[in-house]
Amino acid sequence: MRRVLPGVDLAGVGAAAYEPGSGFADPTRPPTRSRRAARPGGATLQTHCEAVRVIVEGGRVAGVETTAGRVATPRS
């Protein structure tokens, strides 16, 4: 495994498999699909920031604090 992925931390790993012909995973596809599905409801996808905390007001989620600022979660 270290030959294929130098620097990998294998602490706690009991077994690993390498199948070079088995395909690939594109990390951009799930967010893209989610964005397309959510757009008709008015949602947007914020990239390149980290969610820091969920803001709860009156027992309901009112927003999310991110490294790019607060994102309100209004409900109609």
PDB file of C-alpha atoms in Angstrom:
ATOM      1  CA  MET A   1       0.000   0.000   0.000  1.00  0.00           C
ATOM      2  CA  ARG A   2       2.824   2.422   0.790  1.00  0.00           C
ATOM      3  CA  ARG A   3       4.256   1.827  -2.681  1.00  0.00           C
ATOM      4  CA  VAL A   4       0.958   2.887  -4.261  1.00  0.00           C
ATOM      5  CA  LEU A   5       0.196   5.706  -1.811  1.00  0.00           C
ATOM      6  CA  PRO A   6       3.419   6.994  -0.196  1.00  0.00           C
ATOM      7  CA  GLY A   7       2.925   8.620   3.178  1.00  0.00           C
ATOM      8  CA  VAL A   8      -0.355   6.861   3.908  1.00  0.00           C
ATOM      9  CA  ASP A   9      -1.066   6.312   7.622  1.00  0.00           C
ATOM     10  CA  LEU A  10      -1.833   2.624   8.045  1.00  0.00           C
ATOM     11  CA  ALA A  11      -2.182   2.728  11.818  1.00  0.00           C
ATOM     12  CA  GLY A  12      -5.187   0.617  12.731  1.00  0.00           C
ATOM     13  CA  VAL A  13      -5.632  -0.742   9.197  1.00  0.00           C
ATOM     14  CA  GLY A  14      -5.928  -4.530   9.174  1.00  0.00           C
ATOM     15  CA  ALA A  15      -6.143  -5.019   5.420  1.00  0.00           C
ATOM     16  CA  ALA A  16      -6.171  -2.980   2.232  1.00  0.00           C
ATOM     17  CA  ALA A  17      -6.821  -3.743  -1.424  1.00  0.00           C
ATOM     18  CA  TYR A  18      -5.611  -2.117  -4.608  1.00  0.00           C
ATOM     19  CA  GLU A  19      -7.561  -2.681  -7.811  1.00  0.00           C
ATOM     20  CA  PRO A  20      -6.219  -0.322 -10.486  1.00  0.00           C
ATOM     21  CA  GLY A  21      -8.805  -1.406 -13.059  1.00  0.00           C
ATOM     22  CA  SER A  22     -11.885  -1.134 -10.846  1.00  0.00           C
ATOM     23  CA  GLY A  23     -12.837   2.470 -11.629  1.00  0.00           C
ATOM     24  CA  PHE A  24     -12.554   5.767  -9.829  1.00  0.00           C
ATOM     25  CA  ALA A  25     -14.449   8.106  -7.551  1.00  0.00           C
ATOM     26  CA  ASP A  26     -15.048  11.701  -8.559  1.00  0.00           C
ATOM     27  CA  PRO A  27     -15.452  13.791  -5.374  1.00  0.00           C
ATOM     28  CA  THR A  28     -17.135  16.606  -7.303  1.00  0.00           C
ATOM     29  CA  ARG A  29     -20.102  14.550  -8.494  1.00  0.00           C
ATOM     30  CA  PRO A  30     -22.162  14.175  -5.277  1.00  0.00           C
ATOM     31  CA  PRO A  31     -22.134  17.929  -4.483  1.00  0.00           C
ATOM     32  CA  THR A  32     -22.951  18.751  -8.102  1.00  0.00           C
ATOM     33  CA  ARG A  33     -25.929  16.403  -8.091  1.00  0.00           C
ATOM     34  CA  SER A  34     -27.105  17.729  -4.726  1.00  0.00           C
ATOM     35  CA  ARG A  35     -26.859  21.304  -5.979  1.00  0.00           C
ATOM     36  CA  ARG A  36     -28.903  20.500  -9.080  1.00  0.00           C
ATOM     37  CA  ALA A  37     -31.564  18.756  -7.000  1.00  0.00           C
ATOM     38  CA  ALA A  38     -31.747  21.547  -4.398  1.00  0.00           C
ATOM     39  CA  ARG A  39     -31.654  24.549  -6.752  1.00  0.00           C
ATOM     40  CA  PRO A  40     -35.399  24.507  -7.588  1.00  0.00           C
ATOM     41  CA  GLY A  41     -36.110  24.974  -3.853  1.00  0.00           C
ATOM     42  CA  GLY A  42     -33.824  28.014  -3.686  1.00  0.00           C
ATOM     43  CA  ALA A  43     -30.764  26.301  -2.198  1.00  0.00           C
ATOM     44  CA  THR A  44     -27.189  27.153  -3.112  1.00  0.00           C
ATOM     45  CA  LEU A  45     -23.939  25.272  -2.539  1.00  0.00           C
ATOM     46  CA  GLN A  46     -21.130  27.096  -0.743  1.00  0.00           C
ATOM     47  CA  THR A  47     -17.683  25.745  -1.584  1.00  0.00           C
ATOM     48  CA  HIS A  48     -14.192  26.347  -0.220  1.00  0.00           C
ATOM     49  CA  CYS A  49     -15.311  26.922   3.354  1.00  0.00           C
ATOM     50  CA  GLU A  50     -15.762  24.859   6.506  1.00  0.00           C
ATOM     51  CA  ALA A  51     -18.877  24.574   8.630  1.00  0.00           C
ATOM     52  CA  VAL A  52     -17.857  25.706  12.129  1.00  0.00           C
ATOM     53  CA  ARG A  53     -21.137  25.382  14.047  1.00  0.00           C
ATOM     54  CA  VAL A  54     -24.873  25.026  13.661  1.00  0.00           C
ATOM     55  CA  ILE A  55     -26.810  28.017  14.999  1.00  0.00           C
ATOM     56  CA  VAL A  56     -29.957  27.073  16.924  1.00  0.00           C
ATOM     57  CA  GLU A  57     -32.535  29.673  17.907  1.00  0.00           C
ATOM     58  CA  GLY A  58     -35.804  28.825  19.609  1.00  0.00           C
ATOM     59  CA  GLY A  59     -35.131  25.126  19.263  1.00  0.00           C
ATOM     60  CA  ARG A  60     -34.752  25.339  15.470  1.00  0.00           C
ATOM     61  CA  VAL A  61     -31.765  25.553  13.154  1.00  0.00           C
ATOM     62  CA  ALA A  62     -31.421  29.211  12.158  1.00  0.00           C
ATOM     63  CA  GLY A  63     -28.159  29.032  10.274  1.00  0.00           C
ATOM     64  CA  VAL A  64     -24.686  27.657   9.914  1.00  0.00           C
ATOM     65  CA  GLU A  65     -21.538  29.541  10.826  1.00  0.00           C
ATOM     66  CA  THR A  66     -18.800  28.890   8.270  1.00  0.00           C
ATOM     67  CA  THR A  67     -15.273  30.121   7.755  1.00  0.00           C
ATOM     68  CA  ALA A  68     -16.790  32.332   5.019  1.00  0.00           C
ATOM     69  CA  GLY A  69     -19.464  33.775   7.313  1.00  0.00           C
ATOM     70  CA  ARG A  70     -22.970  32.952   8.482  1.00  0.00           C
ATOM     71  CA  VAL A  71     -25.436  31.223   6.198  1.00  0.00           C
ATOM     72  CA  ALA A  72     -29.064  31.712   7.218  1.00  0.00           C
ATOM     73  CA  THR A  73     -31.490  28.822   6.909  1.00  0.00           C
ATOM     74  CA  PRO A  74     -34.849  30.506   6.449  1.00  0.00           C
ATOM     75  CA  ARG A  75     -37.932  28.351   6.298  1.00  0.00           C
ATOM     76  CA  SER A  76     -41.127  29.182   4.487  1.00  0.00           C
TER      77      SER A  76
END
